[in-house]
Coordinates of C-alpha atoms in Angstrom, one line a residue:
M1 CA 76.2 106.6 114.3
A2 CA 79.1 104.7 115.9
S3 CA 79.4 104.7 119.7
A4 CA 82.5 105.7 121.5
S5 CA 83.1 102.1 122.5
R6 CA 82.8 100.6 119.1
P7 CA 84.8 101.7 116.0
P8 CA 82.8 102.6 112.9
V9 CA 84.6 100.1 110.7
T10 CA 85.1 96.5 112.0
F11 CA 86.0 93.2 110.4
H12 CA 86.9 89.7 111.3
V13 CA 89.3 87.6 109.2
L14 CA 89.2 83.8 109.4
N15 CA 91.5 81.3 107.8
T16 CA 89.0 79.0 106.1
A17 CA 91.6 76.3 105.4
T18 CA 92.2 75.8 109.1
G19 CA 89.0 77.2 110.6
I20 CA 91.0 79.6 112.9
P21 CA 91.2 83.4 113.1
A22 CA 93.9 85.0 110.9
E23 CA 96.1 86.6 113.6
G24 CA 98.6 89.2 112.5
M25 CA 97.2 90.1 109.1
L26 CA 97.9 93.6 107.9
V27 CA 94.7 95.4 106.7
E28 CA 94.7 98.8 104.9
I29 CA 91.8 101.1 104.1
S30 CA 92.0 103.6 101.2
S31 CA 89.5 106.2 99.8
N32 CA 88.7 106.9 96.2
T33 CA 90.3 110.2 95.3
S34 CA 89.0 110.3 91.7
R35 CA 85.7 112.0 90.9
G36 CA 82.6 109.9 90.5
D37 CA 81.9 106.2 91.0
I38 CA 83.1 104.9 87.6
E39 CA 86.4 103.1 87.3
P40 CA 89.4 103.5 87.1
F41 CA 89.7 104.6 90.7
T42 CA 92.6 106.4 92.3
W43 CA 93.3 105.3 95.9
Q44 CA 94.8 107.2 98.9
K45 CA 95.6 105.0 101.9
F46 CA 94.5 106.7 105.2
G47 CA 94.5 103.9 107.7
E48 CA 95.8 100.4 108.6
C49 CA 95.9 97.9 111.5
V50 CA 96.9 94.3 112.2
T51 CA 94.4 91.7 113.2
N52 CA 94.5 90.4 116.8
A53 CA 94.5 86.8 118.1
D54 CA 90.8 86.6 117.4
G55 CA 91.3 87.7 113.8
R56 CA 89.5 91.0 114.5
G57 CA 90.8 94.5 113.5
S58 CA 90.4 97.7 115.4
G59 CA 92.1 101.0 115.1
L60 CA 91.8 100.9 111.3
L61 CA 90.9 104.6 111.1
P62 CA 93.2 107.3 112.3
S63 CA 92.2 108.7 115.7
S64 CA 92.1 112.2 114.2
M65 CA 89.3 111.1 111.9
K66 CA 86.0 112.4 113.1
E67 CA 83.8 111.4 110.2
I68 CA 83.7 108.9 107.4
P69 CA 82.2 110.7 104.5
V70 CA 80.0 109.1 101.8
G71 CA 82.3 107.6 99.2
I72 CA 84.0 104.5 97.8
Y73 CA 86.5 102.7 100.0
L74 CA 88.9 99.9 99.4
M75 CA 90.0 97.5 102.2
K76 CA 93.2 95.5 101.3
F77 CA 94.0 92.3 103.3
H78 CA 97.6 91.3 103.0
S79 CA 97.2 87.5 102.7
K80 CA 100.6 86.7 101.2
E81 CA 102.5 87.9 104.3
Y82 CA 100.1 86.1 106.6
F83 CA 100.3 82.8 104.7
S84 CA 104.1 83.1 104.5
R85 CA 104.3 83.2 108.3
T86 CA 102.2 80.0 108.5
N87 CA 104.3 78.2 105.8
T88 CA 101.2 78.0 103.5
T89 CA 101.3 78.5 99.8
T90 CA 98.8 81.0 98.5
F91 CA 97.6 82.1 95.1
Y92 CA 96.5 85.5 96.2
P93 CA 99.1 88.1 97.4
Y94 CA 96.2 90.2 98.8
V95 CA 92.4 90.3 98.9
S96 CA 90.6 93.5 98.3
C97 CA 87.1 94.5 99.3
L98 CA 85.5 97.5 97.6
S99 CA 82.8 99.2 99.7
F100 CA 80.4 102.0 98.9
F101 CA 79.5 104.0 102.0
T102 CA 76.2 105.7 101.2
I103 CA 75.8 107.3 104.6
S104 CA 78.4 109.2 106.6
F105 CA 79.6 108.0 110.0
H106 CA 80.5 110.3 112.8
C107 CA 83.3 108.9 115.0

């Protein structure tokens, strides 16, 4: 169970080309709204935040969310916009991370 002082979903984004935190990157979280765990999935975005100076994200989940149910979730990291601001060419417009939460979290 997550404590009141620590959000249930945390992450840290580093720019591996420079070795520094990726400040100002938009990150979204979506839930699978299709039935079952077999692709193709249908996604519904329900939260987003921007990484801080340390490359960490908080506030990804809406404050009204009291529980993260068991399910399949997608985190989307908007790398193109981040690299555009740093005048760096990138091959990936975004990076996705698919997660299976097998336990529920109470916020």
